[in-house]
Coordinates of C-alpha atoms in Angstrom, one line a residue:
M1 CA 31.0 85.3 107.0
L2 CA 28.2 87.2 105.4
A3 CA 28.5 90.0 103.0
A4 CA 25.8 92.1 101.5
A5 CA 25.7 93.0 97.8
P6 CA 23.0 95.2 96.1
G7 CA 20.4 93.4 94.1
Y8 CA 17.5 94.5 91.9
G9 CA 14.2 92.8 91.6
A10 CA 11.1 93.0 89.4
G11 CA 9.4 96.4 89.7
G12 CA 12.6 98.3 90.4
C13 CA 12.9 97.6 94.1
V14 CA 16.4 97.4 95.7
Y15 CA 17.2 95.0 98.5
A16 CA 20.2 93.2 99.9
V17 CA 21.4 89.9 98.5
M18 CA 23.1 87.9 101.2
T19 CA 25.9 85.7 99.9
S20 CA 28.2 83.4 102.0
F21 CA 31.9 82.8 101.6
S22 CA 33.7 79.7 102.7
T23 CA 37.5 79.5 103.5
S24 CA 37.5 75.7 103.7
D25 CA 39.8 73.8 101.3
S26 CA 37.2 71.0 100.9
P27 CA 35.3 70.7 97.6
P28 CA 32.0 72.7 97.7
A29 CA 28.8 70.6 98.3
R30 CA 26.3 70.5 95.5
E31 CA 23.8 73.2 96.1
S32 CA 20.1 72.8 96.1
V33 CA 18.0 73.8 93.1
T34 CA 15.0 76.0 93.2
W35 CA 12.0 75.2 90.9
H36 CA 8.8 76.8 89.9
L37 CA 6.1 74.2 89.4
L38 CA 2.8 75.0 87.8
W39 CA -0.4 73.2 87.2
R40 CA -3.3 74.6 85.1
A41 CA -6.9 73.5 85.5
A42 CA -8.7 72.2 82.5
V43 CA -11.4 74.2 80.9
G44 CA -14.5 74.1 83.1
R45 CA -12.6 73.1 86.2
N46 CA -12.3 75.2 89.4
L47 CA -9.5 74.5 91.8
V48 CA -11.1 76.3 94.7
Q49 CA -14.7 75.1 94.4
P50 CA -16.0 74.0 96.8
P51 CA -13.8 76.2 99.1
L52 CA -12.8 73.1 101.1
L53 CA -10.9 72.0 97.9
G54 CA -8.7 75.0 97.8
E55 CA -7.7 74.5 101.5
R56 CA -7.0 70.8 100.9
I57 CA -4.8 71.6 97.9
R58 CA -2.9 74.2 100.0
G59 CA -2.4 71.5 102.7
R60 CA -1.2 69.0 100.2
L61 CA 1.4 71.4 98.9
I62 CA 2.7 71.8 102.4
D63 CA 2.6 68.1 103.2
A64 CA 4.4 67.1 100.0
H65 CA 7.4 69.0 101.3
R66 CA 7.5 67.3 104.7
R67 CA 10.5 65.1 103.9
P68 CA 14.3 65.7 103.8
G69 CA 15.6 67.4 100.7
R70 CA 12.4 69.4 100.1
E71 CA 11.7 73.0 101.2
L72 CA 8.6 75.0 100.3
L73 CA 9.3 78.6 99.7
L74 CA 6.0 79.8 98.3
Y75 CA 2.6 78.5 97.2
L76 CA -0.3 80.0 95.4
V77 CA -3.7 78.5 94.6
T78 CA -6.2 80.3 92.3
P79 CA -9.3 79.0 90.5
G80 CA -7.3 78.0 87.5
E81 CA -3.7 77.6 88.6
I82 CA -1.4 76.1 91.3
H83 CA 2.0 77.6 91.7
V84 CA 4.8 76.3 93.9
L85 CA 8.4 77.5 94.5
S86 CA 10.4 74.6 95.9
R87 CA 14.0 74.3 96.9
L88 CA 15.1 70.7 96.3
A89 CA 18.3 68.8 97.1
P90 CA 20.3 67.6 94.1
D91 CA 19.1 64.1 94.6
E92 CA 15.4 65.2 94.7
S93 CA 13.3 65.2 91.5
A94 CA 11.0 68.0 90.7
T95 CA 9.0 65.5 88.6
R96 CA 8.5 63.2 91.6
L97 CA 7.3 66.1 93.7
A98 CA 4.9 67.3 91.0
R99 CA 3.4 63.9 90.6
A100 CA 3.0 63.5 94.3
V101 CA 0.9 66.6 94.3
G102 CA -0.9 66.3 91.0
H103 CA -2.2 62.7 91.4
I104 CA -3.8 63.4 94.7
V105 CA -5.3 66.8 93.7
A106 CA -6.8 65.1 90.6
R107 CA -8.4 62.4 92.7
W108 CA -9.9 65.0 95.1
M109 CA -11.4 67.0 92.2
R110 CA -13.0 64.0 90.6
Q111 CA -14.5 63.0 93.9
L112 CA -15.9 66.5 94.8
Q113 CA -16.9 67.6 91.3
Q114 CA -18.3 64.3 90.0
V115 CA -16.9 64.9 86.5
R116 CA -14.7 62.4 84.7
S117 CA -13.2 64.8 82.2
P118 CA -9.5 65.8 82.5
V119 CA -8.6 67.8 85.6
F120 CA -5.5 69.6 84.4
A121 CA -4.8 71.3 81.1
G122 CA -1.9 69.0 80.2
R123 CA 1.2 68.0 82.0
F124 CA 2.5 70.2 84.9
K125 CA 5.3 72.6 84.0
E126 CA 8.6 73.0 85.7
R127 CA 11.1 75.8 85.4
R128 CA 14.4 76.2 87.1
I129 CA 15.1 79.5 88.9
P130 CA 18.8 80.2 88.4
S131 CA 19.6 82.7 91.2
D132 CA 18.3 84.4 94.3
V133 CA 17.8 87.6 92.3
A134 CA 15.6 85.8 89.8
L135 CA 13.8 84.0 92.7
R136 CA 12.9 87.4 94.3
G137 CA 11.5 88.5 90.9
E138 CA 9.5 85.3 90.7
I139 CA 8.0 85.9 94.2
H140 CA 7.1 89.4 93.1
M141 CA 5.2 88.2 90.1
L142 CA 3.5 85.4 91.9
A143 CA 2.4 87.8 94.7
W144 CA 0.8 90.0 92.1
R145 CA -0.7 87.1 90.0
P146 CA -4.1 87.1 91.9
V147 CA -4.4 90.9 91.1
M148 CA -3.5 90.2 87.4
L149 CA -6.4 87.6 87.4
R150 CA -8.7 90.2 89.0
L151 CA -9.2 88.0 92.1
C152 CA -8.3 90.8 94.5
R153 CA -7.0 94.3 94.6
S154 CA -3.8 93.8 96.6
P155 CA -1.2 91.1 96.5
T156 CA -1.7 90.7 100.3
H157 CA -5.4 90.0 100.1
H158 CA -5.4 86.5 98.5
R159 CA -6.0 84.0 101.2
L160 CA -4.6 81.0 99.4
G161 CA -1.2 82.5 98.9
A162 CA 2.0 82.2 101.1
V163 CA 2.8 85.9 100.9
R164 CA 0.0 86.8 103.2
V165 CA 1.2 84.2 105.7
A166 CA 4.8 85.4 105.4
L167 CA 3.8 89.0 106.2
G168 CA 2.0 87.8 109.4
L169 CA -1.4 88.8 108.1
T170 CA -2.8 85.3 108.4
P171 CA -0.8 83.2 111.0
R172 CA -0.8 79.5 110.1
R173 CA 1.1 76.8 112.0
D174 CA 1.4 74.4 109.2
F175 CA 3.5 76.7 106.9
D176 CA 7.0 78.0 107.9
P177 CA 7.6 81.3 106.2
R178 CA 11.2 81.6 107.4
P179 CA 12.8 80.1 104.2
L180 CA 10.9 82.7 102.1
L181 CA 11.7 85.6 104.5
S182 CA 15.4 84.6 104.6
L183 CA 15.7 85.9 101.0
F184 CA 15.0 89.4 102.3
G185 CA 17.0 89.5 105.5
E186 CA 18.1 87.5 108.6
R187 CA 15.6 89.0 111.0
V188 CA 11.9 88.5 110.5
P189 CA 10.7 92.1 111.1
A190 CA 13.3 93.5 108.7
A191 CA 12.6 90.8 106.1
R192 CA 8.9 91.4 106.3
A193 CA 9.5 95.1 105.8
R194 CA 11.6 94.5 102.7
L195 CA 9.1 92.1 101.3
S196 CA 6.3 94.5 101.9
L197 CA 8.3 97.3 100.2
M198 CA 8.9 95.2 97.1
L199 CA 5.2 94.4 96.8
R200 CA 4.2 98.0 96.8
T201 CA 5.5 98.3 93.2
R202 CA 3.1 96.6 90.7
P203 CA 4.8 94.9 87.7
D204 CA 4.1 96.8 84.4
D205 CA 2.4 95.2 81.5
E206 CA 5.6 94.3 79.7
A207 CA 7.0 92.5 82.7
C208 CA 3.7 90.6 83.1
R209 CA 3.7 89.5 79.5
R210 CA 7.3 88.4 79.6
W211 CA 6.6 86.3 82.8
E212 CA 3.4 84.8 81.4
L213 CA 5.2 83.7 78.3
L214 CA 8.0 82.2 80.3
C215 CA 5.5 80.2 82.3
G216 CA 3.4 79.2 79.3
L217 CA 0.3 80.9 80.6
P218 CA -2.5 82.7 78.8
M219 CA -1.9 86.4 79.0
S220 CA -4.1 88.0 81.7
A221 CA -3.6 91.4 80.2
G222 CA -5.9 90.3 77.3
L223 CA -3.3 90.8 74.6
P224 CA -5.2 90.7 71.2
G225 CA -4.0 88.1 68.7
P226 CA -4.8 84.8 67.0
V227 CA -4.3 82.7 70.2
P228 CA -7.5 82.4 72.3
A229 CA -7.1 83.2 75.9
S230 CA -8.2 79.7 76.9
T231 CA -5.4 78.1 74.8
P232 CA -2.3 77.1 76.8
M233 CA 0.7 79.0 75.6
P234 CA 3.9 77.1 74.8
F235 CA 7.0 77.8 76.8
A236 CA 8.5 80.9 75.1
S237 CA 11.7 82.9 75.6
E238 CA 12.0 86.2 77.4
L239 CA 12.7 87.6 73.9
A240 CA 9.2 86.7 72.8
G241 CA 7.8 88.6 75.7
G242 CA 9.8 91.7 74.8
L243 CA 8.6 91.5 71.2
L244 CA 5.0 91.1 72.1
A245 CA 5.2 93.9 74.6
A246 CA 6.8 96.1 71.9
A247 CA 4.0 95.3 69.5
G248 CA 1.4 96.4 72.0
E249 CA -2.3 95.9 70.9
A250 CA -1.3 94.6 67.5
G251 CA -0.4 91.3 69.1
L252 CA 1.3 88.4 67.3
T253 CA 0.4 89.8 63.8
G254 CA 2.1 93.0 64.8
V255 CA 5.3 91.2 65.9
L256 CA 5.5 89.3 62.6
A257 CA 5.1 92.6 60.7
M258 CA 7.8 94.1 62.8
I259 CA 10.2 91.2 62.1
E260 CA 9.3 91.4 58.4
R261 CA 10.3 95.0 58.2
W262 CA 13.6 94.3 60.0
V263 CA 14.4 91.3 57.7
L264 CA 13.8 93.3 54.6
S265 CA 16.1 96.0 55.8
Q266 CA 19.0 93.5 55.8
P267 CA 21.4 93.7 52.8
E268 CA 21.5 89.9 52.6
L269 CA 17.8 89.9 51.8
R270 CA 17.4 92.7 49.4
P271 CA 14.9 91.7 46.6
S272 CA 16.3 89.9 43.6
R273 CA 15.6 90.6 40.0
R274 CA 12.4 88.6 40.2
R275 CA 10.5 90.7 42.8
P276 CA 7.4 89.2 44.3
P277 CA 4.0 91.0 44.0
P278 CA 3.5 93.9 46.4
G279 CA 2.6 92.9 49.9
V280 CA 4.1 89.4 49.4
L281 CA 7.5 88.4 51.0
A282 CA 10.1 86.6 48.9
P283 CA 10.5 83.0 49.9
R284 CA 13.9 83.5 51.4
A285 CA 12.7 86.5 53.5
R286 CA 9.6 84.6 54.5
A287 CA 11.7 81.6 55.6
L288 CA 13.9 83.8 57.8
V289 CA 10.9 85.5 59.4
A290 CA 9.6 82.0 60.2
C291 CA 12.9 81.0 61.6
L292 CA 13.1 84.0 63.9
A293 CA 9.5 83.5 65.1
V294 CA 9.7 79.8 65.7
S295 CA 13.2 80.0 67.5
S296 CA 12.0 82.6 69.9
G297 CA 8.8 80.7 70.8
L298 CA 6.4 83.2 69.3
C299 CA 4.4 80.6 67.3
S300 CA 4.6 77.4 65.4
A301 CA 5.6 76.7 61.8
S302 CA 2.0 75.5 61.2
F303 CA 0.6 78.9 62.3
L304 CA 3.1 80.7 60.0
A305 CA 2.2 78.5 57.0
R306 CA -1.5 79.5 57.5
H307 CA -0.5 83.1 58.0
Y308 CA 1.5 83.2 54.7
G309 CA -1.0 81.0 52.8
C310 CA 1.6 78.3 51.9
A311 CA 2.1 74.6 52.6
K312 CA 3.7 73.8 55.9
A313 CA 6.1 71.3 54.1
T314 CA 7.2 74.0 51.7
L315 CA 7.8 76.5 54.5
S316 CA 9.7 73.9 56.6
E317 CA 12.0 73.1 53.7
Q318 CA 12.7 76.8 53.1
M319 CA 13.4 77.3 56.8
A320 CA 15.8 74.3 56.8
E321 CA 17.7 75.8 53.8
C322 CA 17.8 79.1 55.6
R323 CA 19.4 77.6 58.7
R324 CA 22.0 75.8 56.5
R325 CA 23.3 79.0 54.8
L326 CA 25.9 80.7 56.8
D327 CA 25.1 84.2 55.5
L328 CA 21.5 83.8 56.6
A329 CA 22.2 81.9 59.8
R330 CA 24.2 84.9 61.0
L331 CA 21.0 86.9 61.1
L332 CA 19.5 84.4 63.5
Q333 CA 21.9 85.6 66.2
D334 CA 21.4 88.6 68.3
Y335 CA 18.5 89.9 66.1
A336 CA 16.0 90.6 68.9
E337 CA 17.8 93.5 70.5
Q338 CA 18.2 95.1 67.1
I339 CA 14.5 94.7 66.4
L340 CA 13.6 96.2 69.8
Q341 CA 16.1 99.1 69.3
V342 CA 14.6 99.9 65.9
R343 CA 11.1 99.8 67.5
K344 CA 12.1 102.2 70.2
R345 CA 13.6 104.6 67.7
E346 CA 10.3 104.5 65.8
G347 CA 8.6 105.5 69.0
G348 CA 5.9 102.8 68.6
A349 CA 6.5 100.6 71.6
S350 CA 3.3 101.9 73.2
R351 CA 1.2 102.2 70.1
G352 CA 2.1 98.9 68.3
P353 CA 3.1 98.5 64.7
A354 CA 1.2 100.3 62.0

């Protein structure tokens, strides 16, 4: 029996979440797992040049799912990225699927582009999608990804994306859009209408930054900061995206300044009798800022050592001591929401830290 419950997706659209209920006494079967797989092209590589290459990659993504236990929900091929949303059986490996795609695509690119340098910017990335609500949000972001990259003006215009096929704008016999549409309704016309309605709302800059950080992508919004746009970002937490979005144009330097102000406002870190020179953090406060920044995926300890002008070994030792002390370790928990709330009260979320 099917029951409809309200769900909310990225961009604020409301649609129905279909959930099933079983009255059987038998133990529930292990459910399939949905994965977001991502490949990034190396610097100087183009995944859609010549145009035949882009079509061949699209075909390979589809062919790789033509076996039991694999279901292709969505694909997207851009000049610099390949995205796949796959629903896999519990005994299927996302790594095995990714290698089946990556090895063949790399061989094609070397044959067509006649260059022996690396094809991809590091290993593929895999991220588990925990729920249907999160999956619809992922579809929303991937549909708008070509627009973020300035490849087109509408999420329905990109020809190497499954969304256009799912909406019936480019019929293709090799891709079955029904698994994708089933997330929006049982009947195809109604599902297409709900998908189209969701795509009318463009994700805001904060949502884009959060998503790009979660995927480990360079920020298409051109967020200023010490990390070059061509440098692959590490996997970061949703918290890091919120902090960067709150910092605005000040970027990573602004986030660190925001965390420093919050750390210095804590009673446990009030300056001791031997106060450091003006503009210099006390070692204990500096170590806690570093712990917060590293644990949230904002940056590495090496970057922070350069930022504070100290040796990495010294900073790492201070960070370890900070984590061992119970009174300071308590501050490492639930600090992000407090920082963001303070930022909102200051009214600087759109202007960035001073």
